[in-house]
Short mmCIF file of C-alpha atoms and ligand atoms in Angstrom, two decimals:
data_model
loop_
_atom_site.label_atom_id
_atom_site.label_comp_id
_atom_site.label_asym_id
_atom_site.label_seq_id
_atom_site.Cartn_x
_atom_site.Cartn_y
_atom_site.Cartn_z
CA MET A 40 35.49 -76.78 -31.95
CA THR A 41 33.02 -76.92 -34.84
CA ARG A 42 29.85 -78.19 -33.16
CA GLU A 43 28.45 -77.37 -29.73
CA TYR A 44 24.96 -77.11 -28.27
CA GLY A 45 23.68 -79.69 -30.74
CA ARG A 46 24.38 -77.56 -33.80
CA GLU A 47 27.16 -76.28 -36.02
CA LEU A 48 28.63 -73.10 -34.58
CA GLY A 49 28.37 -69.89 -36.60
CA ILE A 50 31.13 -68.83 -38.99
CA ARG A 51 32.31 -65.99 -36.71
CA THR A 52 32.72 -68.39 -33.79
CA ARG A 53 34.48 -70.95 -35.97
CA ALA A 54 36.85 -68.30 -37.41
CA VAL A 55 37.93 -67.47 -33.85
CA HIS A 56 38.09 -70.93 -32.28
CA VAL A 57 38.55 -73.78 -34.76
CA GLY A 58 42.22 -74.77 -34.90
CA ASN A 59 43.13 -72.81 -31.77
CA ASP A 60 43.34 -74.20 -28.23
CA VAL A 61 45.28 -73.73 -25.01
CA ASP A 62 48.87 -74.82 -25.51
CA LYS A 63 49.35 -77.79 -23.19
CA ASP A 64 53.02 -77.09 -22.44
CA SER A 65 52.85 -73.40 -21.54
CA GLY A 66 49.22 -72.70 -20.82
CA ALA A 67 49.29 -69.96 -23.50
CA ILE A 68 45.83 -69.30 -24.88
CA LYS A 69 47.19 -69.09 -28.44
CA ARG A 70 48.88 -72.06 -30.00
CA PRO A 71 52.56 -71.27 -30.58
CA LEU A 72 54.47 -70.93 -33.82
CA THR A 73 56.67 -73.99 -34.29
CA MET A 74 59.61 -73.18 -36.54
CA ALA A 75 61.21 -76.62 -36.75
CA ASN A 76 62.09 -78.71 -39.80
CA SER A 77 61.91 -82.05 -37.97
CA TYR A 78 60.12 -83.81 -35.17
CA GLU A 79 61.64 -86.43 -32.85
CA LEU A 80 61.52 -89.96 -34.21
CA PRO A 81 59.98 -92.90 -32.30
CA TYR A 82 62.23 -95.56 -30.66
CA ASP A 83 62.14 -97.64 -33.83
CA PRO A 84 61.99 -95.34 -36.88
CA SER A 85 61.82 -98.29 -39.27
CA VAL A 86 58.07 -98.43 -38.53
CA LEU A 87 57.68 -95.10 -40.36
CA ASN A 88 56.85 -94.44 -43.98
CA TRP A 89 59.12 -91.57 -45.05
CA SER A 90 56.47 -90.38 -47.51
CA ASP A 91 53.72 -90.34 -44.91
CA ALA A 92 51.55 -87.28 -45.33
CA GLY A 93 50.20 -85.30 -42.42
CA ALA A 94 52.57 -86.84 -39.88
CA ASN A 95 54.80 -84.77 -37.59
CA LEU A 96 58.00 -86.18 -39.04
CA TYR A 97 59.50 -83.59 -41.33
CA THR A 98 57.77 -80.26 -42.02
CA ARG A 99 57.25 -81.13 -45.71
CA ASN A 100 55.19 -84.14 -44.57
CA GLY A 101 53.21 -82.15 -42.01
CA GLY A 102 53.62 -79.82 -39.07
CA THR A 103 51.55 -78.39 -36.27
CA ASN A 104 50.88 -74.89 -37.64
CA GLN A 105 49.81 -76.15 -41.05
CA ARG A 106 47.55 -78.75 -39.39
CA PHE A 107 45.82 -76.12 -37.23
CA LEU A 108 45.23 -73.94 -40.30
CA GLN A 109 43.86 -76.92 -42.23
CA GLU A 110 41.32 -77.54 -39.47
CA ARG A 111 40.17 -73.94 -39.59
CA ILE A 112 39.91 -73.66 -43.38
CA ALA A 113 38.06 -76.99 -43.69
CA SER A 114 35.58 -75.76 -41.10
CA LEU A 115 35.06 -72.35 -42.76
CA GLU A 116 34.46 -74.00 -46.16
CA GLY A 117 32.19 -76.73 -44.78
CA GLY A 118 34.55 -79.47 -46.06
CA GLU A 119 35.77 -82.72 -44.54
CA ASP A 120 39.50 -82.09 -44.99
CA CYS A 121 41.95 -79.48 -46.26
CA VAL A 122 45.52 -79.31 -47.52
CA VAL A 123 47.36 -76.00 -47.20
CA LEU A 124 50.28 -75.25 -49.52
CA ALA A 125 52.73 -72.43 -50.23
CA SER A 126 50.45 -70.36 -52.50
CA GLY A 127 47.15 -70.42 -54.31
CA VAL A 128 48.98 -71.52 -57.44
CA ALA A 129 50.69 -74.36 -55.52
CA ALA A 130 47.17 -75.47 -54.56
CA LEU A 131 45.91 -75.27 -58.16
CA SER A 132 48.92 -77.03 -59.69
CA GLY A 133 48.89 -79.58 -56.86
CA LEU A 134 45.23 -80.34 -57.55
CA PHE A 135 45.79 -80.70 -61.30
CA PHE A 136 48.96 -82.77 -60.82
CA ALA A 137 47.26 -85.23 -58.48
CA THR A 138 43.93 -85.56 -60.31
CA LEU A 139 44.95 -85.59 -64.01
CA ASN A 140 46.83 -88.31 -65.85
CA LYS A 141 48.05 -88.58 -69.45
CA GLY A 142 45.04 -89.00 -71.75
CA ASP A 143 42.56 -87.50 -69.28
CA HIS A 144 40.44 -84.54 -70.29
CA VAL A 145 39.74 -81.38 -68.28
CA VAL A 146 37.14 -78.68 -68.98
CA PHE A 147 37.85 -75.25 -67.51
CA SER A 148 36.44 -71.70 -67.45
CA ASP A 149 37.67 -69.21 -70.04
CA VAL A 150 37.85 -66.56 -67.31
CA THR A 151 40.25 -67.74 -64.62
CA TYR A 152 43.35 -66.75 -62.77
CA ILE A 153 46.17 -66.48 -65.32
CA ALA A 154 48.14 -69.44 -63.90
CA VAL A 155 45.20 -71.79 -64.56
CA TYR A 156 45.19 -70.67 -68.18
CA ARG A 157 48.95 -71.30 -68.44
CA LEU A 158 48.92 -74.60 -66.55
CA LEU A 159 46.05 -76.17 -68.49
CA ASN A 160 46.22 -74.37 -71.81
CA GLU A 161 50.00 -74.41 -72.28
CA LEU A 162 51.74 -76.81 -69.88
CA PHE A 163 49.69 -79.86 -68.85
CA ASN A 164 48.49 -80.42 -72.41
CA ARG A 165 51.88 -80.00 -74.13
CA LYS A 166 54.10 -81.58 -71.51
CA TYR A 167 51.90 -84.34 -70.11
CA GLY A 168 49.32 -85.13 -72.81
CA VAL A 169 46.32 -83.96 -70.81
CA GLU A 170 43.45 -82.94 -73.12
CA THR A 171 42.02 -79.51 -72.27
CA THR A 172 38.93 -77.56 -73.33
CA MET A 173 38.32 -73.96 -72.35
CA VAL A 174 34.64 -72.98 -72.20
CA ASP A 175 32.43 -70.08 -71.22
CA SER A 176 31.25 -71.73 -68.00
CA SER A 177 28.67 -68.99 -67.36
CA ASP A 178 26.61 -71.04 -69.83
CA PRO A 179 26.19 -74.57 -68.34
CA GLU A 180 25.11 -75.90 -71.77
CA LYS A 181 28.61 -75.12 -73.05
CA VAL A 182 30.09 -77.15 -70.19
CA GLU A 183 27.72 -80.02 -71.02
CA ALA A 184 28.72 -79.88 -74.70
CA ALA A 185 32.43 -80.01 -73.83
CA MET A 186 32.20 -83.18 -71.72
CA ARG A 187 33.91 -86.31 -73.12
CA PRO A 188 34.05 -89.91 -71.88
CA ASN A 189 37.57 -89.24 -70.52
CA THR A 190 36.69 -85.96 -68.74
CA LYS A 191 38.01 -86.33 -65.20
CA LEU A 192 37.77 -82.77 -63.94
CA VAL A 193 35.78 -79.60 -64.52
CA HIS A 194 37.49 -76.53 -63.07
CA ILE A 195 35.63 -73.26 -62.73
CA GLU A 196 36.22 -69.95 -61.05
CA THR A 197 33.24 -67.89 -59.84
CA PRO A 198 33.30 -64.94 -59.65
CA GLY A 199 36.03 -65.22 -62.29
CA ASN A 200 39.24 -63.20 -62.13
CA PRO A 201 39.36 -60.54 -63.63
CA THR A 202 35.91 -59.98 -65.17
CA LEU A 203 33.70 -61.27 -62.30
CA LYS A 204 31.81 -63.58 -64.63
CA ILE A 205 29.51 -65.87 -62.63
CA SER A 206 29.08 -69.62 -63.19
CA ASP A 207 26.32 -71.76 -61.68
CA ILE A 208 28.04 -74.14 -59.24
CA ARG A 209 25.02 -76.42 -58.59
CA ARG A 210 24.23 -76.93 -62.28
CA ILE A 211 27.86 -77.54 -63.25
CA ALA A 212 28.32 -79.98 -60.34
CA ASP A 213 25.34 -81.96 -61.72
CA ILE A 214 26.80 -81.99 -65.22
CA ALA A 215 30.25 -83.07 -64.02
CA HIS A 216 28.85 -85.84 -61.82
CA ARG A 217 26.49 -87.17 -64.52
CA HIS A 218 29.58 -87.61 -66.71
CA GLY A 219 31.64 -89.25 -63.96
CA ALA A 220 33.90 -86.20 -63.51
CA LYS A 221 34.71 -84.11 -60.46
CA LEU A 222 34.17 -80.39 -60.04
CA SER A 223 36.70 -77.99 -58.55
CA VAL A 224 35.81 -74.37 -57.84
CA ASP A 225 38.28 -71.56 -57.22
CA ASN A 226 36.52 -69.62 -54.46
CA THR A 227 39.18 -66.95 -53.94
CA PHE A 228 37.08 -63.97 -55.11
CA ALA A 229 34.11 -64.86 -52.89
CA SER A 230 35.83 -66.32 -49.79
CA PRO A 231 33.98 -68.87 -47.64
CA TYR A 232 32.09 -66.06 -45.91
CA ASN A 233 30.15 -65.34 -49.12
CA GLN A 234 30.12 -68.71 -50.92
CA ARG A 235 30.86 -72.34 -50.00
CA PRO A 236 31.23 -74.44 -53.16
CA ILE A 237 31.46 -77.79 -51.30
CA GLU A 238 27.98 -77.20 -49.87
CA LEU A 239 26.75 -76.43 -53.41
CA GLY A 240 28.01 -79.75 -54.77
CA ALA A 241 31.66 -79.17 -55.71
CA ASP A 242 34.16 -81.95 -54.94
CA TYR A 243 37.09 -79.58 -54.45
CA CYS A 244 37.30 -75.96 -53.42
CA VAL A 245 40.53 -74.03 -54.01
CA GLU A 246 41.46 -70.84 -52.18
CA SER A 247 44.38 -68.46 -52.49
CA LEU A 248 44.84 -67.79 -48.76
CA THR A 249 47.01 -64.85 -49.85
CA LYS A 250 43.83 -62.90 -50.57
CA TYR A 251 40.76 -62.49 -48.31
CA ILE A 252 41.48 -65.31 -45.86
CA ASN A 253 44.77 -63.85 -44.67
CA GLY A 254 43.46 -60.42 -45.59
CA HIS A 255 46.41 -58.30 -44.54
CA GLY A 256 48.62 -58.55 -47.62
CA ASP A 257 51.59 -59.99 -45.76
CA ALA A 258 51.63 -63.79 -46.22
CA MET A 259 51.06 -66.19 -49.10
CA GLY A 260 49.30 -69.53 -48.98
CA GLY A 261 46.82 -71.75 -50.77
CA ALA A 262 44.32 -74.42 -49.82
CA ILE A 263 42.43 -77.32 -51.36
CA ILE A 264 39.32 -78.42 -49.49
CA GLY A 265 37.41 -81.64 -50.15
CA ARG A 266 36.83 -85.24 -49.04
CA LYS A 267 39.51 -86.91 -46.93
CA GLU A 268 39.95 -89.83 -49.34
CA ASP A 269 40.68 -87.41 -52.22
CA LEU A 270 42.86 -85.11 -50.18
CA ASP A 271 45.02 -87.98 -48.88
CA ILE A 272 46.12 -88.50 -52.48
CA ILE A 273 46.74 -84.79 -53.09
CA ARG A 274 48.67 -84.48 -49.82
CA ALA A 275 50.90 -87.43 -50.68
CA GLN A 276 51.54 -86.42 -54.30
CA SER A 277 51.54 -82.65 -54.22
CA GLN A 278 52.68 -81.73 -50.72
CA VAL A 279 55.17 -84.47 -49.87
CA ASN A 280 56.48 -85.21 -53.37
CA LEU A 281 56.00 -81.98 -55.34
CA GLY A 282 57.02 -80.14 -52.19
CA GLY A 283 55.02 -76.91 -52.32
CA VAL A 284 54.74 -76.86 -48.54
CA ILE A 285 53.67 -73.72 -46.65
CA SER A 286 56.09 -72.23 -44.13
CA PRO A 287 54.89 -72.63 -40.51
CA PHE A 288 55.31 -68.86 -40.14
CA ASN A 289 52.95 -68.13 -43.04
CA ALA A 290 50.46 -70.70 -41.73
CA TRP A 291 50.56 -68.95 -38.35
CA MET A 292 50.12 -65.49 -39.96
CA ILE A 293 47.15 -66.71 -42.03
CA MET A 294 45.64 -68.31 -38.93
CA ARG A 295 45.81 -64.94 -37.23
CA GLY A 296 44.46 -63.03 -40.24
CA SER A 297 41.56 -65.44 -40.75
CA VAL A 298 40.08 -64.69 -37.33
CA THR A 299 38.57 -61.47 -38.70
CA LEU A 300 37.53 -62.85 -42.11
CA PRO A 301 33.78 -62.59 -41.37
CA LEU A 302 34.10 -59.02 -40.07
CA ARG A 303 36.29 -57.90 -42.95
CA MET A 304 34.06 -59.53 -45.57
CA ARG A 305 31.04 -57.65 -44.26
CA ALA A 306 32.96 -54.40 -44.74
CA HIS A 307 34.22 -55.46 -48.21
CA ASN A 308 30.68 -56.45 -49.28
CA GLU A 309 29.13 -53.19 -48.05
CA ASN A 310 31.85 -50.96 -49.47
CA ALA A 311 31.91 -52.66 -52.88
CA MET A 312 28.12 -52.41 -53.26
CA GLU A 313 28.16 -48.71 -52.47
CA ILE A 314 31.16 -48.01 -54.69
CA ALA A 315 29.78 -50.07 -57.60
CA ARG A 316 26.61 -47.94 -57.49
CA HIS A 317 28.68 -44.76 -57.27
CA LEU A 318 30.84 -45.74 -60.25
CA LYS A 319 27.71 -46.54 -62.24
CA SER A 320 26.38 -43.05 -61.61
CA LEU A 321 29.46 -41.36 -63.13
CA PRO A 322 29.14 -40.25 -66.76
CA CYS A 323 32.78 -41.10 -67.57
CA VAL A 324 32.39 -44.75 -66.50
CA SER A 325 31.64 -47.01 -69.49
CA PHE A 326 30.56 -50.10 -67.49
CA VAL A 327 30.70 -51.65 -64.04
CA SER A 328 30.92 -55.40 -63.53
CA TYR A 329 29.78 -56.39 -60.03
CA PRO A 330 27.54 -59.42 -59.41
CA GLY A 331 25.60 -57.50 -56.74
CA LEU A 332 24.17 -55.03 -59.26
CA GLU A 333 20.67 -56.09 -60.28
CA ASP A 334 21.34 -55.59 -64.00
CA ASP A 335 24.63 -57.52 -63.94
CA PRO A 336 24.54 -60.61 -66.21
CA GLY A 337 25.62 -62.76 -63.24
CA TYR A 338 23.21 -61.33 -60.66
CA GLU A 339 20.44 -63.95 -60.86
CA VAL A 340 22.82 -66.90 -60.41
CA ALA A 341 25.02 -65.07 -57.88
CA LYS A 342 21.96 -64.43 -55.72
CA THR A 343 21.28 -68.17 -55.45
CA GLN A 344 24.80 -69.21 -54.44
CA MET A 345 26.41 -66.22 -52.70
CA SER A 346 25.31 -64.69 -49.41
CA GLY A 347 27.28 -61.51 -50.18
CA PHE A 348 28.79 -60.29 -53.44
CA GLY A 349 32.36 -59.66 -52.32
CA GLY A 350 34.79 -56.79 -52.64
CA MET A 351 35.91 -57.14 -56.27
CA ILE A 352 34.69 -54.80 -59.01
CA SER A 353 35.79 -54.40 -62.63
CA PHE A 354 34.96 -51.22 -64.50
CA GLY A 355 35.87 -49.28 -67.61
CA LEU A 356 36.33 -45.58 -68.36
CA LYS A 357 35.33 -43.66 -71.47
CA ALA A 358 38.97 -42.74 -71.93
CA GLY A 359 42.04 -43.84 -73.87
CA HIS A 360 44.93 -45.96 -72.61
CA ASP A 361 47.06 -43.00 -71.44
CA LYS A 362 44.19 -41.31 -69.61
CA CYS A 363 43.50 -44.58 -67.75
CA ASN A 364 47.09 -44.68 -66.50
CA GLU A 365 46.90 -41.00 -65.63
CA PHE A 366 43.74 -41.56 -63.55
CA VAL A 367 45.55 -44.26 -61.52
CA SER A 368 48.57 -41.99 -60.99
CA HIS A 369 46.35 -39.43 -59.21
CA LEU A 370 44.92 -41.88 -56.65
CA LYS A 371 46.09 -41.25 -53.09
CA ILE A 372 44.31 -43.84 -50.92
CA ILE A 373 43.88 -46.61 -53.49
CA THR A 374 47.21 -48.23 -54.42
CA SER A 375 48.14 -49.44 -57.90
CA ALA A 376 49.26 -53.02 -57.22
CA VAL A 377 48.32 -56.60 -58.01
CA SER A 378 46.86 -59.01 -55.46
CA LEU A 379 43.45 -58.48 -53.90
CA GLY A 380 41.43 -59.10 -50.77
CA HIS A 381 43.83 -57.05 -48.68
CA ASP A 382 42.68 -54.64 -46.01
CA GLU A 383 43.63 -51.73 -48.31
CA SER A 384 42.08 -50.87 -51.67
CA LEU A 385 44.15 -51.99 -54.68
CA ILE A 386 43.64 -51.27 -58.37
CA VAL A 387 45.17 -52.67 -61.57
CA PHE A 388 44.71 -51.27 -65.07
CA LEU A 389 44.48 -54.17 -67.50
CA GLY A 390 45.26 -52.59 -70.86
CA GLU A 391 43.91 -53.71 -74.21
CA ASP A 392 47.15 -55.53 -75.05
CA ASP A 393 46.41 -58.18 -72.39
CA GLU A 394 46.66 -61.45 -74.37
CA ARG A 395 43.36 -62.87 -73.07
CA MET A 396 41.25 -59.76 -73.70
CA HIS A 397 39.59 -61.45 -76.72
CA LEU A 398 38.14 -64.07 -74.35
CA TYR A 399 36.24 -61.47 -72.36
CA ASP A 400 32.95 -59.92 -73.37
CA LYS A 401 33.04 -56.76 -75.50
CA ARG A 402 32.69 -54.33 -72.58
CA PHE A 403 36.24 -55.23 -71.49
CA HIS A 404 37.98 -54.95 -74.87
CA ASN A 405 39.31 -51.40 -74.57
CA GLY A 406 41.05 -51.98 -71.27
CA PHE A 407 39.54 -51.99 -67.78
CA PHE A 408 40.33 -51.75 -64.09
CA ARG A 409 40.25 -54.59 -61.60
CA PHE A 410 39.47 -52.97 -58.29
CA SER A 411 39.84 -54.72 -54.93
CA VAL A 412 37.75 -52.56 -52.63
CA GLY A 413 39.32 -52.40 -49.18
CA ILE A 414 37.84 -51.94 -45.73
CA GLU A 415 38.58 -48.21 -45.47
CA ASP A 416 35.63 -45.79 -45.16
CA ALA A 417 33.57 -46.01 -48.37
CA GLU A 418 33.24 -42.22 -48.45
CA ASP A 419 37.04 -41.79 -48.54
CA ILE A 420 37.45 -44.37 -51.31
CA MET A 421 34.80 -42.59 -53.40
CA SER A 422 36.39 -39.18 -52.79
CA ASP A 423 39.72 -40.62 -53.90
CA ILE A 424 38.23 -41.94 -57.16
CA ASP A 425 36.41 -38.66 -57.86
CA GLN A 426 39.44 -36.42 -57.27
CA ALA A 427 41.64 -38.67 -59.46
CA LEU A 428 39.05 -38.58 -62.26
CA ARG A 429 38.89 -34.77 -61.94
CA SER A 430 42.69 -34.44 -61.97
CA ALA A 431 42.76 -36.52 -65.16
CA GLY A 432 40.11 -34.24 -66.67
CA LEU A 433 37.53 -37.02 -66.84
CA LEU A 434 34.97 -35.62 -64.39
C1 PLP B 585 45.58 -64.78 -56.66
C2 PLP B 585 44.73 -65.86 -57.16
C3 PLP B 585 45.24 -67.17 -57.26
C4 PLP B 585 46.68 -67.49 -56.99
O1 PLP B 585 47.03 -67.36 -55.67
P1 PLP B 585 48.54 -67.07 -55.18
O2 PLP B 585 48.41 -67.15 -53.70
O3 PLP B 585 48.90 -65.72 -55.69
O4 PLP B 585 49.41 -68.12 -55.75
C5 PLP B 585 44.38 -68.15 -57.68
N1 PLP B 585 43.10 -67.89 -58.00
C6 PLP B 585 42.59 -66.65 -57.92
C7 PLP B 585 41.17 -66.43 -58.31
C8 PLP B 585 43.38 -65.60 -57.50
O5 PLP B 585 42.86 -64.36 -57.46
#
């Protein structure tokens, strides 16, 4: 149920209804979880292709819960089709595996999820002879300058993990297409509630479902959204043959979590804006990176492609390495843990010995915090930060 009344239904309606229906067998108003590895074969199985993707044959080829989730995610992202896999990284590696061949060239953002950096900068190039160029994609001219006749893919992440650097999706889509390449955008930090790369011209959108879309910190998954003809290839190569299939249970959990994505994102957006302003007002804070702040380097572009600025903030303290760890140790509501987009607030201190620190702009060089602002009461989150800063002697 994506269209009714002569128009596309709103994102809150789609998050509730697309991919769900009354179960024909039982009459249950929620589709059941189907934990089965295989589906009954037809009278003459020789008519089947054992590598068929999407079919109810064997759960690595396709299954009901993953298909329902694919319908929902495609609808939320405004894409034609979707493949869901075991994790966000399974989606990224599946996309790269299916779209890049020996001798092809890929251009990618210098600020990305760490696995993208490893896959493209260390593995695909050395193991499979894929040419790779890392660029500062917040400057579209640098993307243009990096394009080669054999460039097949441009991969960007915006906002980028962990610095929240913003890249202009429309302009980079134009550049990629003019050079005969495709554009993929990792949309995990924004979520489809705040930004829909396919509608802005991207060919592929990648999501870690582990983060905002599931939203409850209890199931991992990943998705690639795009055109059916492209996704048929990815499904065949990366789901059926690489095998990074999602468990039906996790697909069912993410289906359940995604119902409240629009409501949660509104709370994340509101809380993060308020907390970014609060952090900025504190004398011991050296900088705050949040694309919703009017003086943020990414604000102007973010405003044109995001309808909300998300729940992720990076910030620094005027304090040494040890004091930064001490501050975190005093937090009571905010938990020190990786991952993001969960209901609860999570923080990570990224110290100056992080190997990619030199790629980030100078503000980040002395260590910084990546803060996933949760949906708790903003006032309580701010009190928690303030008391921890005071306990560490910073406020
Ligand atoms: C977490 C994350 C991923 C990887 O997702 P997993 O589900 O952990 O494999 C990819 N991209 C971004 C931007 C992320 O934050």
